Amino acid sequence: MIKNALNIEIPEYLEGLGKLEPYQGVWNKLQKGWMDEQTVPPAIKARLPHSSKMHNNLEEAILKCNPRNGMTVSFHHHLRGGDCILIQAITILANMGIKDITLASSSLTSAHESVLPYIEEGTITQIYSSGIRGTIGEACAKGVLQKPFVIHSHGGRVRSVQTGKIQIDLAIIAASAADEEGNATGTHGPSAFGSMGYAMIDAWYAKQVVIVTDNLVNYPCVPPSIRQNYVDYVVATDTIGDAKKIASGTTRITKAPLDLRIARIASDTIINSGYFKNGISFQVGAGGASLAVARFIREAMKKHNIKGSFLLGGVTSYGVDMLNEGLFHAIFDVQSFDAAVSSSLKEHPYHIEIPAGLYANPFNCGCMINKLDVVVLGALEVDVNFNVNVITGSEGEVRGASGGHSDTAAGAKLTVVVCPSFRGRLPIIKKNVNNVVTPGESVDVVVTERGICVNPKNKELKANLLEAGMHVREIADLEKEVDKITGTPEKIEHTNKIVGVIEYRDGTIIDTIKQIKV
Amino acid sequence: MIKNALNIEIPEYLEGLGKLEPYQGVWNKLQKGWMDEQTVPPAIKARLPHSSKMHNNLEEAILKCNPRNGMTVSFHHHLRGGDCILIQAITILANMGIKDITLASSSLTSAHESVLPYIEEGTITQIYSSGIRGTIGEACAKGVLQKPFVIHSHGGRVRSVQTGKIQIDLAIIAASAADEEGNATGTHGPSAFGSMGYAMIDAWYAKQVVIVTDNLVNYPCVPPSIRQNYVDYVVATDTIGDAKKIASGTTRITKAPLDLRIARIASDTIINSGYFKNGISFQVGAGGASLAVARFIREAMKKHNIKGSFLLGGVTSYGVDMLNEGLFHAIFDVQSFDAAVSSSLKEHPYHIEIPAGLYANPFNCGCMINKLDVVVLGALEVDVNFNVNVITGSEGEVRGASGGHSDTAAGAKLTVVVCPSFRGRLPIIKKNVNNVVTPGESVDVVVTERGICVNPKNKELKANLLEAGMHVREIADLEKEVDKITGTPEKIEHTNKIVGVIEYRDGTIIDTIKQIKV
């Protein structure tokens, strides 16, 4: 065991993952010569001319890809709660008797609950994902997987593929429109889901790529979000899922009064931060109060006649309205939080679909988060050093997603975390968090209903907010106040077994997830 | 020396190039497991957030890229005769005292004549290019370069970069519009030149990428033909060249009566070939009669009410008109032969910019040429086995370009070569060609003013043309007839020294270019 920069113990080696490198600080690796890390070439293929890629069912296409024990299979989660392709594909592989699969989905949602039996029986033995939730998340925390799972950020996932940590044997990519050669998009069709940002790296690197669509269109499919030269096979199927289930839960603006109150304070924080000016670039994360901040920022931009540069990230109808109102010059869309934004993505030249690598991969020459001014993010827990947990719940279960949280926090000039100070009887502002996903070094300010805590490293921000008469306070004081209200929760009982690791965006390990006692 | 599939002697090793593999047939390598060839990872980089990429002059940016002796520098030739960036950059490097440069431009045109002194003095010692012309071509044939030059196809160039045969240290990419982060395009601005198809692979693989623009636009530049995550530095300059010089010479439709007559016969050949039907995909190459075929095909499509699928390749205003008339559903544009097509490329959703790899790289999962029905190509010489020379002239000088010639010939169902049977006193249809660029195996028919010669492998085509009453004849007979008219030209006198090689698209060597005696 060695201690990482957050003083968290990290094993130097973990069976099923190999050598681990401890987290060293947000940008330290870069300064030490980050770009020297070994990378792998994309898959290289060749094909005879005038040969068909079409298959009438997924099973047939998967068979062509030589499925084998120990393979890595990847998916995107753009259909979120509405996806039905992941479970179909895993079922087919299980029926073929394939074992020991590494599941590398860009994330896992409520749509994937029924994959649990395949984990229990050993069809799937390892998971790489941004998020794990529900019964799968509980089972993972209890140690159901034979190998440790890896929680990565959206940007970190691209890095993992490029450095060969994730070597995708088979990428199965759902598309709401595609042609016979595999040019594919999510921007139109009955199951339109918007951006295909997370799937692009899979298409570029996977040894075999299958496009599955319920809307085979005349050649060529436009826009070609994924291009034919990466695609081995195309499957026409009845449905890829239910796009109506994309906009739900974490991707809708809250109506809860407390969340709205926090969002209002966060909006005022931004307005008084010094960053609220013409040319501002802006992102709000999914869930709770954060999406709601967009609503207040929109009003404030109109009132103060502010014109922004770009909106980034998960895109809602709110964002599209702001583009159309001229409040922002452009939207960069790595993921659409509402199927309704698809037509804007298809038609508006400044609503731009971007790959996850361009969004947030630390391993390139300037991803979008490097140019971001302000990001608003949620939290399950925040500790007195501003470290944020967005992955494990109060009982140690895995119930969230890393997403672009640590990516955007690292890049943005102003990282605002919004959360209530406690939920029910559970403290949110705590002395220690169960797990760290985003290091406090990259968080500037935490906004709660009981006041605003500014990271001591950001003296100018604190001064600006105080001058504006805002309720700024020490996070340690807030933590004590919350502790008095909720009491200190019982410590989660863990075994010594590490069931999963949380990878920081640069590939180092920021935390481990230990098995909960049952 | 070993003999390749065309019975041409190829050295097994050549100083300055290393081990050579002889050409084995159009698709033979693929059938033997082509995709096993080693490839290299793209350049990997990292960058601190909120740092500037901007430089006010090219010299400053080049200095930042650590120029060194022996480096490989790349350019695109989309500005064709109007480019002024290549010579600027080479001059800067020469003034810095850099020697032994490998020049890897996608092609060289009349705009690059003034680079010759830098070749003579050893600033440039090797060239990888699709084409070499004029005084540089003459000097290259005489052996001015210290190392053998390599002529590659447009598709083959992408393969060479991906397999590390060309390892670009510095890519200098002219853009008619770009923003401060390096999002760049050729589709608008005072020097708009259309597609950036050839530059994309350079951006993805080069160790350092510099965008040079005379039109710095507000962030973000749309469409991002090249994306910011690949770009190290951006230079704002006065001019990148003269886009009016793009449409000239080989990229304009001929008015010469003989060429028009050949074009008319070629058009009739296509119409009667069996491939002229709804859904046809079509490409015409640059130069002479080939572009003119588009004119007659356009008329014929209207007359016969034929609706095509896509137009491919070098795009002219003619092509854009055909798109707008609904004769074709889409255009895939790897290179714009006329600056005037830029606005269509920017605005029309079915006028699609494509990277050269998607156009023609044999090393992917289905490039566009693999889906092409009909291509019309020019020739400097054709032999009785249908082998085509488009690179060396009657005195052994290098004076042409490989371009997409061998790529499209390999992929298209019907490859039509158009040429006069002789030019002045020079035979074009010959017993032997000076050099082979495109193997006869991939040519279906040669159309001349003295008749149509069908490759014996394509019996159905011959039958179709004969049935239509066309003047089909044996190529050997035509060769004899031409020989009687022109007489056999004196053999070009060569030394034994190989000054350059002609690479087939799969990386094998189809021919060598020997030093001409002076």
PDB file of C-alpha atoms in Angstrom, chain B residues 321-483:
ATOM      1  CA  ASP B 321     -24.734  21.674 -60.002  1.00  0.00           C
ATOM      2  CA  MET B 322     -25.550  17.991 -60.371  1.00  0.00           C
ATOM      3  CA  LEU B 323     -26.179  17.747 -56.624  1.00  0.00           C
ATOM      4  CA  ASN B 324     -28.454  20.764 -56.730  1.00  0.00           C
ATOM      5  CA  GLU B 325     -30.305  19.405 -59.743  1.00  0.00           C
ATOM      6  CA  GLY B 326     -30.991  16.236 -57.781  1.00  0.00           C
ATOM      7  CA  LEU B 327     -28.984  14.081 -60.183  1.00  0.00           C
ATOM      8  CA  PHE B 328     -26.940  12.820 -57.238  1.00  0.00           C
ATOM      9  CA  HIS B 329     -28.064  12.381 -53.658  1.00  0.00           C
ATOM     10  CA  ALA B 330     -24.726  13.347 -52.118  1.00  0.00           C
ATOM     11  CA  ILE B 331     -21.177  14.522 -52.799  1.00  0.00           C
ATOM     12  CA  PHE B 332     -18.218  13.244 -50.809  1.00  0.00           C
ATOM     13  CA  ASP B 333     -15.539  15.899 -51.096  1.00  0.00           C
ATOM     14  CA  VAL B 334     -11.929  15.047 -50.306  1.00  0.00           C
ATOM     15  CA  GLN B 335     -10.610  17.902 -52.438  1.00  0.00           C
ATOM     16  CA  SER B 336     -12.321  20.852 -54.080  1.00  0.00           C
ATOM     17  CA  PHE B 337     -11.152  21.564 -57.614  1.00  0.00           C
ATOM     18  CA  ASP B 338     -12.716  25.001 -57.563  1.00  0.00           C
ATOM     19  CA  ALA B 339     -12.854  27.498 -54.685  1.00  0.00           C
ATOM     20  CA  ALA B 340     -16.420  28.214 -55.772  1.00  0.00           C
ATOM     21  CA  VAL B 341     -17.649  24.903 -54.340  1.00  0.00           C
ATOM     22  CA  SER B 342     -16.691  25.980 -50.790  1.00  0.00           C
ATOM     23  CA  SER B 343     -20.024  27.555 -49.986  1.00  0.00           C
ATOM     24  CA  SER B 344     -21.870  24.414 -51.042  1.00  0.00           C
ATOM     25  CA  LEU B 345     -19.558  22.352 -48.841  1.00  0.00           C
ATOM     26  CA  LYS B 346     -20.294  24.631 -45.922  1.00  0.00           C
ATOM     27  CA  GLU B 347     -24.061  24.869 -46.405  1.00  0.00           C
ATOM     28  CA  HIS B 348     -25.369  21.739 -48.125  1.00  0.00           C
ATOM     29  CA  PRO B 349     -25.845  18.862 -45.656  1.00  0.00           C
ATOM     30  CA  TYR B 350     -25.296  16.281 -48.405  1.00  0.00           C
ATOM     31  CA  HIS B 351     -22.093  17.892 -49.691  1.00  0.00           C
ATOM     32  CA  ILE B 352     -19.902  16.076 -47.201  1.00  0.00           C
ATOM     33  CA  GLU B 353     -16.255  16.761 -46.417  1.00  0.00           C
ATOM     34  CA  ILE B 354     -14.307  13.521 -46.007  1.00  0.00           C
ATOM     35  CA  PRO B 355     -10.793  12.727 -44.811  1.00  0.00           C
ATOM     36  CA  ALA B 356      -8.445  11.085 -47.315  1.00  0.00           C
ATOM     37  CA  GLY B 357      -8.547   7.901 -45.248  1.00  0.00           C
ATOM     38  CA  LEU B 358     -12.281   7.588 -45.633  1.00  0.00           C
ATOM     39  CA  TYR B 359     -11.843   8.420 -49.306  1.00  0.00           C
ATOM     40  CA  ALA B 360      -9.318   5.796 -50.230  1.00  0.00           C
ATOM     41  CA  ASN B 361      -7.169   4.272 -47.477  1.00  0.00           C
ATOM     42  CA  PRO B 362      -7.098   0.516 -48.076  1.00  0.00           C
ATOM     43  CA  PHE B 363      -6.486   0.037 -44.350  1.00  0.00           C
ATOM     44  CA  ASN B 364      -9.942   0.604 -42.994  1.00  0.00           C
ATOM     45  CA  CYS B 365     -13.330  -0.919 -42.759  1.00  0.00           C
ATOM     46  CA  GLY B 366     -14.739   0.361 -46.019  1.00  0.00           C
ATOM     47  CA  CYS B 367     -13.415   3.500 -47.670  1.00  0.00           C
ATOM     48  CA  MET B 368     -15.552   5.316 -50.242  1.00  0.00           C
ATOM     49  CA  ILE B 369     -13.742   3.963 -53.298  1.00  0.00           C
ATOM     50  CA  ASN B 370     -14.868   0.504 -52.206  1.00  0.00           C
ATOM     51  CA  LYS B 371     -18.432   1.591 -52.908  1.00  0.00           C
ATOM     52  CA  LEU B 372     -17.744   3.370 -56.181  1.00  0.00           C
ATOM     53  CA  ASP B 373     -19.459   2.199 -59.365  1.00  0.00           C
ATOM     54  CA  VAL B 374     -17.736   4.203 -62.092  1.00  0.00           C
ATOM     55  CA  VAL B 375     -14.527   6.203 -62.222  1.00  0.00           C
ATOM     56  CA  VAL B 376     -13.089   8.058 -65.211  1.00  0.00           C
ATOM     57  CA  LEU B 377      -9.335   8.611 -65.119  1.00  0.00           C
ATOM     58  CA  GLY B 378      -6.691  10.153 -67.353  1.00  0.00           C
ATOM     59  CA  ALA B 379      -3.339   8.729 -68.410  1.00  0.00           C
ATOM     60  CA  LEU B 380       0.069   9.838 -69.628  1.00  0.00           C
ATOM     61  CA  GLU B 381       0.631   6.373 -71.105  1.00  0.00           C
ATOM     62  CA  VAL B 382      -1.177   3.030 -71.203  1.00  0.00           C
ATOM     63  CA  ASP B 383       0.459  -0.261 -72.124  1.00  0.00           C
ATOM     64  CA  VAL B 384      -1.025  -3.286 -73.871  1.00  0.00           C
ATOM     65  CA  ASN B 385      -1.687  -4.872 -70.468  1.00  0.00           C
ATOM     66  CA  PHE B 386      -3.737  -1.815 -69.442  1.00  0.00           C
ATOM     67  CA  ASN B 387      -1.079  -0.640 -66.974  1.00  0.00           C
ATOM     68  CA  VAL B 388      -1.250   3.130 -66.625  1.00  0.00           C
ATOM     69  CA  ASN B 389       1.503   5.699 -66.138  1.00  0.00           C
ATOM     70  CA  VAL B 390       0.421   9.049 -64.696  1.00  0.00           C
ATOM     71  CA  ILE B 391       3.744  10.045 -63.185  1.00  0.00           C
ATOM     72  CA  THR B 392       6.666  10.227 -65.657  1.00  0.00           C
ATOM     73  CA  GLY B 393       6.864  11.999 -69.008  1.00  0.00           C
ATOM     74  CA  SER B 394       8.354  11.044 -72.337  1.00  0.00           C
ATOM     75  CA  GLU B 395      11.844  12.045 -71.250  1.00  0.00           C
ATOM     76  CA  GLY B 396      11.696  10.229 -67.956  1.00  0.00           C
ATOM     77  CA  GLU B 397      11.011  13.390 -66.001  1.00  0.00           C
ATOM     78  CA  VAL B 398       8.559  13.323 -63.084  1.00  0.00           C
ATOM     79  CA  ARG B 399       5.623  15.420 -64.207  1.00  0.00           C
ATOM     80  CA  GLY B 400       2.386  14.087 -62.833  1.00  0.00           C
ATOM     81  CA  ALA B 401       0.618  12.793 -59.775  1.00  0.00           C
ATOM     82  CA  SER B 402      -0.594   9.446 -58.550  1.00  0.00           C
ATOM     83  CA  GLY B 403      -3.512  11.088 -56.761  1.00  0.00           C
ATOM     84  CA  GLY B 404      -6.498   8.837 -56.333  1.00  0.00           C
ATOM     85  CA  HIS B 405      -5.771   7.071 -59.626  1.00  0.00           C
ATOM     86  CA  SER B 406      -4.790   3.625 -58.367  1.00  0.00           C
ATOM     87  CA  ASP B 407      -7.154   3.908 -55.380  1.00  0.00           C
ATOM     88  CA  THR B 408     -10.300   4.501 -57.387  1.00  0.00           C
ATOM     89  CA  ALA B 409      -9.267   2.068 -60.119  1.00  0.00           C
ATOM     90  CA  ALA B 410      -8.970  -0.646 -57.479  1.00  0.00           C
ATOM     91  CA  GLY B 411     -12.344   0.092 -55.933  1.00  0.00           C
ATOM     92  CA  ALA B 412     -14.640   1.020 -58.795  1.00  0.00           C
ATOM     93  CA  LYS B 413     -16.759  -1.583 -60.534  1.00  0.00           C
ATOM     94  CA  LEU B 414     -15.999   0.143 -63.828  1.00  0.00           C
ATOM     95  CA  THR B 415     -12.677   1.911 -64.301  1.00  0.00           C
ATOM     96  CA  VAL B 416     -12.565   3.945 -67.492  1.00  0.00           C
ATOM     97  CA  VAL B 417      -9.236   5.404 -68.632  1.00  0.00           C
ATOM     98  CA  VAL B 418      -9.540   8.190 -71.200  1.00  0.00           C
ATOM     99  CA  CYS B 419      -6.654   9.423 -73.323  1.00  0.00           C
ATOM    100  CA  PRO B 420      -5.785  10.240 -76.914  1.00  0.00           C
ATOM    101  CA  SER B 421      -3.987   7.357 -78.604  1.00  0.00           C
ATOM    102  CA  PHE B 422      -1.061   9.715 -79.237  1.00  0.00           C
ATOM    103  CA  ARG B 423      -0.104  13.307 -78.442  1.00  0.00           C
ATOM    104  CA  GLY B 424       1.913  15.189 -81.085  1.00  0.00           C
ATOM    105  CA  ARG B 425       4.529  12.644 -82.116  1.00  0.00           C
ATOM    106  CA  LEU B 426       4.312  10.724 -78.856  1.00  0.00           C
ATOM    107  CA  PRO B 427       2.425   7.443 -78.583  1.00  0.00           C
ATOM    108  CA  ILE B 428       0.153   7.161 -75.545  1.00  0.00           C
ATOM    109  CA  ILE B 429      -0.949   3.587 -76.163  1.00  0.00           C
ATOM    110  CA  LYS B 430       2.369   1.727 -76.000  1.00  0.00           C
ATOM    111  CA  LYS B 431       3.858  -1.728 -75.731  1.00  0.00           C
ATOM    112  CA  ASN B 432       5.516  -0.698 -72.477  1.00  0.00           C
ATOM    113  CA  VAL B 433       4.991   2.328 -70.269  1.00  0.00           C
ATOM    114  CA  ASN B 434       7.866   4.194 -68.679  1.00  0.00           C
ATOM    115  CA  ASN B 435       6.377   3.610 -65.243  1.00  0.00           C
ATOM    116  CA  VAL B 436       3.327   1.930 -63.812  1.00  0.00           C
ATOM    117  CA  VAL B 437       1.195   3.721 -61.256  1.00  0.00           C
ATOM    118  CA  THR B 438      -2.083   1.860 -61.740  1.00  0.00           C
ATOM    119  CA  PRO B 439      -1.953  -1.849 -62.575  1.00  0.00           C
ATOM    120  CA  GLY B 440      -3.911  -3.042 -65.617  1.00  0.00           C
ATOM    121  CA  GLU B 441      -5.697  -5.550 -63.420  1.00  0.00           C
ATOM    122  CA  SER B 442      -7.729  -2.649 -62.022  1.00  0.00           C
ATOM    123  CA  VAL B 443      -8.521  -1.002 -65.387  1.00  0.00           C
ATOM    124  CA  ASP B 444     -11.635  -2.137 -67.250  1.00  0.00           C
ATOM    125  CA  VAL B 445     -11.571  -0.090 -70.398  1.00  0.00           C
ATOM    126  CA  VAL B 446      -9.399   2.431 -72.217  1.00  0.00           C
ATOM    127  CA  VAL B 447     -11.221   4.970 -74.345  1.00  0.00           C
ATOM    128  CA  THR B 448      -9.370   6.747 -77.162  1.00  0.00           C
ATOM    129  CA  GLU B 449     -10.386   8.651 -80.270  1.00  0.00           C
ATOM    130  CA  ARG B 450      -9.464   5.522 -82.254  1.00  0.00           C
ATOM    131  CA  GLY B 451     -11.650   3.143 -80.381  1.00  0.00           C
ATOM    132  CA  ILE B 452     -12.375   1.455 -77.116  1.00  0.00           C
ATOM    133  CA  CYS B 453     -10.171  -1.287 -75.660  1.00  0.00           C
ATOM    134  CA  VAL B 454     -11.769  -3.541 -73.062  1.00  0.00           C
ATOM    135  CA  ASN B 455      -9.649  -5.467 -70.577  1.00  0.00           C
ATOM    136  CA  PRO B 456     -10.104  -9.154 -71.529  1.00  0.00           C
ATOM    137  CA  LYS B 457     -10.992  -9.965 -67.895  1.00  0.00           C
ATOM    138  CA  ASN B 458     -14.229  -8.003 -68.333  1.00  0.00           C
ATOM    139  CA  LYS B 459     -16.080 -10.068 -70.920  1.00  0.00           C
ATOM    140  CA  GLU B 460     -19.523  -8.807 -69.954  1.00  0.00           C
ATOM    141  CA  LEU B 461     -18.512  -5.208 -70.542  1.00  0.00           C
ATOM    142  CA  LYS B 462     -17.129  -6.047 -73.964  1.00  0.00           C
ATOM    143  CA  ALA B 463     -20.348  -7.811 -74.904  1.00  0.00           C
ATOM    144  CA  ASN B 464     -22.454  -4.870 -73.703  1.00  0.00           C
ATOM    145  CA  LEU B 465     -20.416  -2.362 -75.698  1.00  0.00           C
ATOM    146  CA  LEU B 466     -20.427  -4.475 -78.836  1.00  0.00           C
ATOM    147  CA  GLU B 467     -24.167  -4.909 -78.538  1.00  0.00           C
ATOM    148  CA  ALA B 468     -24.508  -1.125 -78.370  1.00  0.00           C
ATOM    149  CA  GLY B 469     -22.566  -0.925 -81.614  1.00  0.00           C
ATOM    150  CA  MET B 470     -19.547   0.783 -80.121  1.00  0.00           C
ATOM    151  CA  HIS B 471     -16.110   0.683 -81.684  1.00  0.00           C
ATOM    152  CA  VAL B 472     -14.447  -1.949 -79.515  1.00  0.00           C
ATOM    153  CA  ARG B 473     -11.025  -3.202 -80.533  1.00  0.00           C
ATOM    154  CA  GLU B 474      -7.989  -5.047 -79.222  1.00  0.00           C
ATOM    155  CA  ILE B 475      -5.479  -2.849 -77.413  1.00  0.00           C
ATOM    156  CA  ALA B 476      -2.562  -4.658 -79.084  1.00  0.00           C
ATOM    157  CA  ASP B 477      -3.968  -3.725 -82.508  1.00  0.00           C
ATOM    158  CA  LEU B 478      -4.406  -0.127 -81.444  1.00  0.00           C
ATOM    159  CA  GLU B 479      -0.840  -0.065 -80.147  1.00  0.00           C
ATOM    160  CA  LYS B 480       0.469  -1.258 -83.515  1.00  0.00           C
ATOM    161  CA  GLU B 481      -1.610   1.322 -85.357  1.00  0.00           C
ATOM    162  CA  VAL B 482      -0.303   4.098 -83.139  1.00  0.00           C
ATOM    163  CA  ASP B 483       3.252   2.841 -83.500  1.00  0.00           C
TER     164      ASP B 483
END
